[in-house]
Amino acid sequence: MSVSTGVESTAPYVEVSCRVADKRGSKQRRPLLDCATARFEDAVPVRPFRWSWGGRSFPGWYWAATMGQHVGFESWLERDRLVLMDFDPAVVGMASQPFWLHWHDGERERRHAPDFFVRRVDGSAVVVDVRADDWIPPRDAEAFELTRRACAEVGWRFERVGTPEAVLLANVRWLSRYRHPRCRREPITARLSEVFSRPGPLMAGADAAGDRLATLPVLFHLLWKHELSAEQMDTELLGPRTVVRRAGGSTG
């Protein structure tokens, strides 16, 4: 990616940090419309995640099973959204703080780094900002609106998301403990798939497949992978009586 020249000061443009052979970040600027097909899901963050003693933010790194690598976050709310995106089978890639979007507001130069860039299985792109509904000052609302319009210009979708639904988040966070491929074990996987070829209670099915100490981690991994599905994940916490079925299995 080459550095652009002659960018109009009033036109939005993008500044990114690109991976190079020596693993050092080099910031490069491109006009916005040149970035429509850029693989921002592979971008490194354009600014560092800072930890400060007594600070109000809670930055960290989340290991995303979708790509098998860590993605940064700057708050618990962002972390929760990362977990939900990682659980979404339509998501195939994501990166945090993927670029700076620059523009002029009529008085001064402005810039905004969206929280996430998400690539979906159909090839489409979504730019995501995470902010609670009751904590959006006017300046940030303006940045979100400008980002939405800029994304529309290049064919991306923009989402400003807030606090997730509590029950669904609790269930997905529980399953995320078993997201790593090491939780997949044979022949337990095959036995669970057979047991839940017809819907049945979670714990009874785990017992039918073998010792629950061995089968439950695999069962939760298969739920994470959507090879098994649980009823009412968004309204009821997972429990022994939760009805589980093989994806595409019988409903009888």
C-alpha positions as a printed Julia matrix, in Angstrom:
252×3 Matrix{Float64}:
   0.0     0.0    0.0
   1.58    3.25  -1.1
   1.29    6.59   0.69
  -1.24    8.88  -0.96
  -0.49   12.45  -1.97
  -2.63   15.45  -2.72
  -5.49   14.53  -0.36
  -8.05   17.31  -0.08
  -8.17   18.65   3.5
 -11.98   18.65   3.44
 -12.34   15.09   2.12
 -12.35   12.13   4.51
  -9.29    9.95   4.29
  -7.94    6.96   6.18
  -4.69    6.51   8.08
  -3.62    2.94   8.86
  -0.72    1.13  10.46
   0.46   -1.64   8.16
   2.46   -4.76   8.95
   5.84   -4.77   7.27
   8.61   -7.36   7.01
  10.55   -6.1   10.03
   7.35   -6.11  12.15
   7.48   -2.37  12.77
   4.33   -0.34  12.18
   4.42    2.27   9.41
   1.52    4.69   9.17
   0.24    5.32   5.68
  -2.54    7.6    4.44
  -4.98    6.86   1.65
  -8.1     8.58   0.3
 -11.2     6.98   1.73
 -12.5     5.66  -1.6
  -9.21    3.83  -2.2
  -9.85    1.7    0.88
 -13.09   -0.03  -0.11
 -11.42   -3.41  -0.63
  -8.64   -3.1    1.97
  -8.31   -6.03   4.38
  -8.66   -4.04   7.58
  -9.5    -7.26   9.42
  -5.73   -7.91   9.23
  -4.73   -4.43  10.42
  -2.69   -3.77  13.54
  -4.14   -1.17  15.95
  -3.37    2.41  14.96
  -2.91    3.42  18.59
  -1.67    1.49  21.63
  -3.8     0.11  24.42
  -2.7     1.83  27.6
  -2.89    0.47  31.13
  -2.76    2.99  33.98
  -2.89    2.41  37.72
  -6.28    3.51  39.02
  -7.55    4.22  35.51
 -11.25    3.99  34.65
 -10.77    1.97  31.48
 -10.17   -1.78  31.37
  -8.05   -2.58  28.32
  -6.86   -6.05  27.48
  -6.53   -8.73  24.83
  -9.11  -11.34  23.92
  -8.11  -14.55  22.14
 -10.56  -14.86  19.24
 -11.2   -18.43  18.13
 -12.45  -17.1   14.79
  -8.9   -16.18  13.71
  -6.83  -17.95  16.36
  -5.22  -14.69  17.53
  -5.63  -11.9   20.06
  -7.78   -8.8   19.49
  -7.48   -5.75  21.75
 -10.25   -4.04  23.67
 -10.41   -0.89  25.81
 -13.4    -1.6   28.07
 -15.48   -4.47  29.44
 -18.22   -3.41  27.04
 -15.87   -3.79  24.08
 -14.69   -7.15  25.45
 -18.3    -8.36  25.67
 -18.92   -7.34  22.07
 -15.78   -9.18  20.99
 -17.08  -12.36  22.63
 -20.41  -12.04  20.81
 -18.71  -11.36  17.47
 -16.4   -14.34  18.0
 -19.5   -16.5   18.62
 -21.23  -15.28  15.46
 -20.73  -17.85  12.66
 -21.2   -15.1   10.05
 -18.0   -13.35  11.25
 -14.72  -14.55   9.72
 -12.33  -11.78  10.81
 -12.07   -8.76  13.09
  -9.51   -6.21  14.16
  -9.52   -3.48  16.78
  -8.68    0.2   16.18
  -8.11   -0.61  12.49
  -7.64    2.92  11.13
  -7.93    6.65  11.79
 -10.67    8.36   9.83
  -9.73   12.01   9.23
 -12.02   14.86   8.22
 -12.47   18.62   8.61
 -15.57   19.79  10.49
 -15.49   23.31   9.04
 -13.36   24.68  11.86
 -10.62   22.16  12.55
  -9.17   18.81  11.57
 -10.85   15.87  13.29
 -10.11   12.18  13.47
 -11.76    9.06  14.87
 -10.54    5.48  15.29
 -13.5     3.06  15.18
 -13.39    0.27  17.74
 -13.58   -2.68  15.33
 -13.53   -3.69  11.7
 -15.43   -6.91  11.02
 -15.37   -9.09   7.92
 -18.39  -11.33   7.35
 -18.55  -14.69   5.62
 -20.3   -13.14   2.59
 -17.34  -10.77   2.12
 -19.15   -7.68   3.4
 -17.57   -5.36   5.97
 -18.93   -3.8    9.14
 -17.29   -0.97  11.09
 -18.31   -1.09  14.76
 -18.2     1.5   17.52
 -19.08    0.38  21.03
 -20.64    2.88  23.39
 -23.4     2.61  25.98
 -26.62    4.37  24.94
 -26.52    6.74  27.92
 -22.9     7.81  27.43
 -22.64    9.49  24.02
 -21.67   13.19  24.25
 -22.46   15.39  21.23
 -18.87   15.36  19.94
 -18.86   11.54  19.86
 -22.32   11.42  18.29
 -20.98   13.66  15.51
 -17.99   11.34  15.0
 -20.26    8.29  14.81
 -22.53    9.99  12.25
 -19.57   11.03  10.11
 -18.2     7.48  10.31
 -21.59    6.09   9.26
 -21.67    8.36   6.21
 -18.06    7.57   5.32
 -18.74    3.83   5.53
 -21.74    4.18   3.24
 -19.5     5.81   0.63
 -17.31    2.72   0.38
 -20.06    0.12   0.78
 -19.41   -0.82   4.41
 -22.05   -1.05   7.09
 -21.64    0.95  10.29
 -23.02   -0.09  13.67
 -22.91    1.77  16.97
 -23.7    -0.88  19.55
 -24.34   -0.57  23.26
 -24.85   -2.93  26.19
 -25.66   -6.49  25.04
 -28.74   -8.39  26.21
 -27.74   -9.8   29.59
 -28.96  -13.41  29.33
 -27.52  -14.02  25.87
 -24.2   -12.48  26.92
 -24.03  -14.64  30.07
 -24.6   -17.8   28.01
 -22.09  -16.88  25.32
 -19.46  -15.87  27.89
 -19.9   -19.27  29.55
 -19.48  -21.08  26.23
 -16.45  -18.94  25.38
 -14.54  -20.75  28.12
 -14.64  -23.78  25.84
 -13.9   -22.05  22.53
 -10.37  -23.38  22.1
 -10.0   -26.34  19.69
  -8.37  -28.38  22.47
 -11.86  -28.87  23.93
 -12.87  -30.93  20.91
 -12.22  -34.6   21.65
 -13.05  -37.8   19.88
 -14.9   -40.12  20.18
 -16.91  -37.89  22.56
 -17.8   -35.48  19.75
 -19.35  -38.29  17.7
 -21.25  -39.66  20.69
 -22.72  -36.25  21.56
 -23.71  -35.69  17.95
 -25.56  -39.01  17.98
 -27.2   -38.41  21.38
 -28.5   -35.0   20.34
 -29.64  -36.07  16.89
 -33.0   -35.83  18.64
 -33.6   -32.92  21.07
 -33.03  -33.63  24.74
 -31.99  -32.11  28.08
 -28.4   -30.91  28.24
 -27.27  -32.85  31.32
 -29.09  -36.06  30.45
 -27.46  -36.01  27.04
 -24.02  -35.39  28.52
 -24.5   -38.38  30.84
 -25.71  -40.55  27.98
 -22.51  -39.8   26.05
 -20.23  -40.8   28.94
 -18.77  -39.38  32.14
 -20.05  -35.8   32.36
 -16.64  -34.57  33.53
 -15.35  -35.56  30.1
 -18.42  -34.88  27.98
 -19.53  -31.45  29.26
 -16.46  -29.51  28.0
 -16.92  -31.08  24.57
 -20.66  -30.37  24.63
 -20.05  -26.69  25.43
 -17.43  -26.51  22.68
 -19.91  -27.92  20.15
 -22.48  -25.36  21.27
 -19.87  -22.63  20.77
 -19.16  -24.0   17.28
 -22.9   -24.16  16.47
 -22.64  -27.89  15.75
 -25.16  -28.26  18.57
 -27.78  -25.65  19.38
 -29.56  -24.8   22.64
 -33.1   -23.51  22.85
 -33.89  -20.04  24.2
 -30.25  -18.93  24.56
 -31.38  -15.3   24.58
 -34.05  -15.68  27.28
 -32.91  -18.46  29.66
 -29.58  -19.32  31.23
 -28.07  -22.62  30.2
 -28.87  -25.34  32.7
 -29.35  -29.1   33.13
 -32.81  -29.01  31.5
 -31.89  -26.78  28.55
 -33.04  -28.54  25.38
 -30.12  -29.23  23.03
 -30.21  -30.6   19.49
 -27.75  -31.33  16.75
 -27.64  -28.56  14.19
 -29.93  -29.65  11.39
 -31.12  -32.63  13.44
 -34.63  -33.89  14.04
 -37.11  -31.68  15.91
 -39.26  -34.61  16.95
